[in-house]
Every structure is written in C-alpha cells, then in structure tokens.
PDB file of C-alpha atoms in Angstrom:
ATOM      1  CA  MET A1149      37.055 -25.700   0.217  1.00 64.00           C
ATOM      2  CA  TYR A1150      32.811 -26.778  -0.032  1.00 70.00           C
ATOM      3  CA  ASN A1151      30.542 -24.199   1.690  1.00 77.00           C
ATOM      4  CA  LYS A1152      27.692 -25.740   3.381  1.00 81.00           C
ATOM      5  CA  HIS A1153      25.340 -23.124   2.855  1.00 82.00           C
ATOM      6  CA  ARG A1154      25.829 -20.993   0.508  1.00 85.00           C
ATOM      7  CA  TYR A1155      22.886 -22.007  -2.007  1.00 90.00           C
ATOM      8  CA  ARG A1156      20.914 -20.744   1.795  1.00 91.00           C
ATOM      9  CA  ASN A1157      23.174 -17.448   2.043  1.00 89.00           C
ATOM     10  CA  LYS A1158      22.172 -16.984  -2.103  1.00 92.00           C
ATOM     11  CA  TYR A1159      18.574 -16.758  -0.629  1.00 94.00           C
ATOM     12  CA  LEU A1160      18.438 -14.848   2.106  1.00 94.00           C
ATOM     13  CA  ALA A1161      20.621 -12.073   0.225  1.00 95.00           C
ATOM     14  CA  CYS A1162      17.620 -12.232  -2.515  1.00 97.00           C
ATOM     15  CA  VAL A1163      15.030 -12.005   0.434  1.00 96.00           C
ATOM     16  CA  GLY A1164      17.020  -8.868   1.973  1.00 96.00           C
ATOM     17  CA  ILE A1165      16.941  -7.150  -1.145  1.00 97.00           C
ATOM     18  CA  VAL A1166      13.269  -7.147  -2.336  1.00 97.00           C
ATOM     19  CA  LEU A1167      12.622  -6.466   1.410  1.00 97.00           C
ATOM     20  CA  VAL A1168      14.605  -3.542   1.292  1.00 96.00           C
ATOM     21  CA  ILE A1169      13.833  -2.289  -2.529  1.00 96.00           C
ATOM     22  CA  PHE A1170       9.708  -2.893  -1.151  1.00 95.00           C
ATOM     23  CA  LEU A1171      10.599  -0.605   2.185  1.00 93.00           C
ATOM     24  CA  ILE A1172      12.203   1.785   0.203  1.00 90.00           C
ATOM     25  CA  ILE A1173       9.115   1.608  -2.296  1.00 87.00           C
ATOM     26  CA  ILE A1174       6.836   2.198   0.781  1.00 87.00           C
ATOM     27  CA  VAL A1175       8.686   4.761   3.156  1.00 86.00           C
ATOM     28  CA  SER A1176       9.672   7.202  -0.025  1.00 84.00           C
ATOM     29  CA  PRO A1177       6.235   9.414   0.005  1.00 78.00           C
ATOM     30  CA  TYR A1178       7.171  10.136   3.139  1.00 79.00           C
ATOM     31  CA  TRP A1179      10.774  11.266   2.262  1.00 79.00           C
ATOM     32  CA  THR A1180       9.055  13.353  -0.834  1.00 79.00           C
ATOM     33  CA  GLY A1181       6.622  14.685   0.823  1.00 77.00           C
ATOM     34  CA  LYS A1182       3.873  13.951  -0.876  1.00 72.00           C
ATOM     35  CA  SER A1183       0.515  12.482  -0.020  1.00 66.00           C
ATOM     36  CA  VAL A1184      -3.120  11.138  -1.820  1.00 59.00           C
ATOM     37  CA  ASP A1185      -6.042  13.570  -0.966  1.00 58.00           C
ATOM     38  CA  THR A1186      -8.517  10.265   0.250  1.00 60.00           C
ATOM     39  CA  GLU A1187     -11.297  12.906   0.979  1.00 62.00           C
ATOM     40  CA  GLN A1188     -12.220  14.467  -2.653  1.00 58.00           C
ATOM     41  CA  ILE A1189     -10.673  13.581  -5.408  1.00 55.00           C
ATOM     42  CA  THR A1190     -12.093  15.436  -8.378  1.00 53.00           C
ATOM     43  CA  ASN A1191     -12.567  15.135 -12.083  1.00 50.00           C
ATOM     44  CA  ILE A1192     -13.178  11.545 -12.590  1.00 53.00           C
ATOM     45  CA  VAL A1193     -16.554  11.493 -14.091  1.00 55.00           C
ATOM     46  CA  THR A1194     -16.802  14.659 -15.634  1.00 60.00           C
ATOM     47  CA  GLY A1195     -15.238  17.936 -15.710  1.00 63.00           C
ATOM     48  CA  ASN A1196     -17.230  19.218 -13.096  1.00 69.00           C
ATOM     49  CA  SER A1197     -18.288  16.066 -11.250  1.00 70.00           C
ATOM     50  CA  SER A1198     -16.387  14.983  -7.870  1.00 73.00           C
ATOM     51  CA  LEU A1199     -16.795  11.952  -5.849  1.00 77.00           C
ATOM     52  CA  HIS A1200     -17.027  12.552  -1.826  1.00 82.00           C
ATOM     53  CA  LEU A1201     -16.891   9.973   0.883  1.00 84.00           C
ATOM     54  CA  ALA A1202     -20.254  10.273   2.104  1.00 87.00           C
ATOM     55  CA  ASP A1203     -20.750   7.462   5.579  1.00 89.00           C
ATOM     56  CA  SER A1204     -18.487   5.095   6.625  1.00 90.00           C
ATOM     57  CA  VAL A1205     -19.537   2.227   8.899  1.00 92.00           C
ATOM     58  CA  TYR A1206     -17.615  -0.388  10.865  1.00 92.00           C
ATOM     59  CA  ASN A1207     -18.213  -3.576  11.667  1.00 91.00           C
ATOM     60  CA  PRO A1208     -16.298  -4.874  14.631  1.00 92.00           C
ATOM     61  CA  ASP A1209     -17.837  -8.534  14.640  1.00 92.00           C
ATOM     62  CA  THR A1210     -17.065  -9.793  11.107  1.00 91.00           C
ATOM     63  CA  GLY A1211     -14.126  -6.961  10.455  1.00 88.00           C
ATOM     64  CA  ASN A1212     -15.851  -5.388   7.207  1.00 92.00           C
ATOM     65  CA  ILE A1213     -16.454  -1.370   6.561  1.00 92.00           C
ATOM     66  CA  LEU A1214     -19.025   0.234   4.541  1.00 91.00           C
ATOM     67  CA  LEU A1215     -17.915   3.255   2.149  1.00 90.00           C
ATOM     68  CA  GLU A1216     -20.646   4.810   0.768  1.00 90.00           C
ATOM     69  CA  TYR A1217     -19.401   7.495  -1.964  1.00 86.00           C
ATOM     70  CA  TYR A1218     -21.672  10.502  -3.604  1.00 85.00           C
ATOM     71  CA  ILE A1219     -20.716  11.569  -6.987  1.00 78.00           C
ATOM     72  CA  GLY A1220     -22.637  14.732  -7.994  1.00 73.00           C
ATOM     73  CA  ASP A1221     -21.736  18.276  -8.707  1.00 66.00           C
TER      74      ASP A1221
END
C-alpha cells in the first residue's frame, strides 16, 4: 500500500532529531555544572593583562547595547 505522507514523515523525523541534538547541546552546560566567567577573562593579551567589563549602556529605543572594556594590569 502506498503511503501518501512517506516523505513528510521522514522530513519531520529528521527535523525532530536535529532539534533534539540542538537542545542537548544548549542544555549540556547545566548538566555538567560548568560555566563561563563573563566578567573577567585573564591572560588574553599578555601574561599579566586581563580584560574587564568597564561599563554597559542599553538603549531601549533602538535595542542596542554598548559595552566598554578595559584591557590592562
């Protein structure tokens, strides 16, 4: 018997698998308990310099955010 929706079912199965893999990748840091420190990243320029977030300003009218960083000792 011919299945009218055979290709649609295969397509939806592939889309479902891709979504599940994407969700696993997104949620995996919560499972492992690992995080990224976004306030200070050390040793990116030289051995004793670091990157600090100095200021951030959000403009709600345009939806833009301005981030100012300080690189130094």
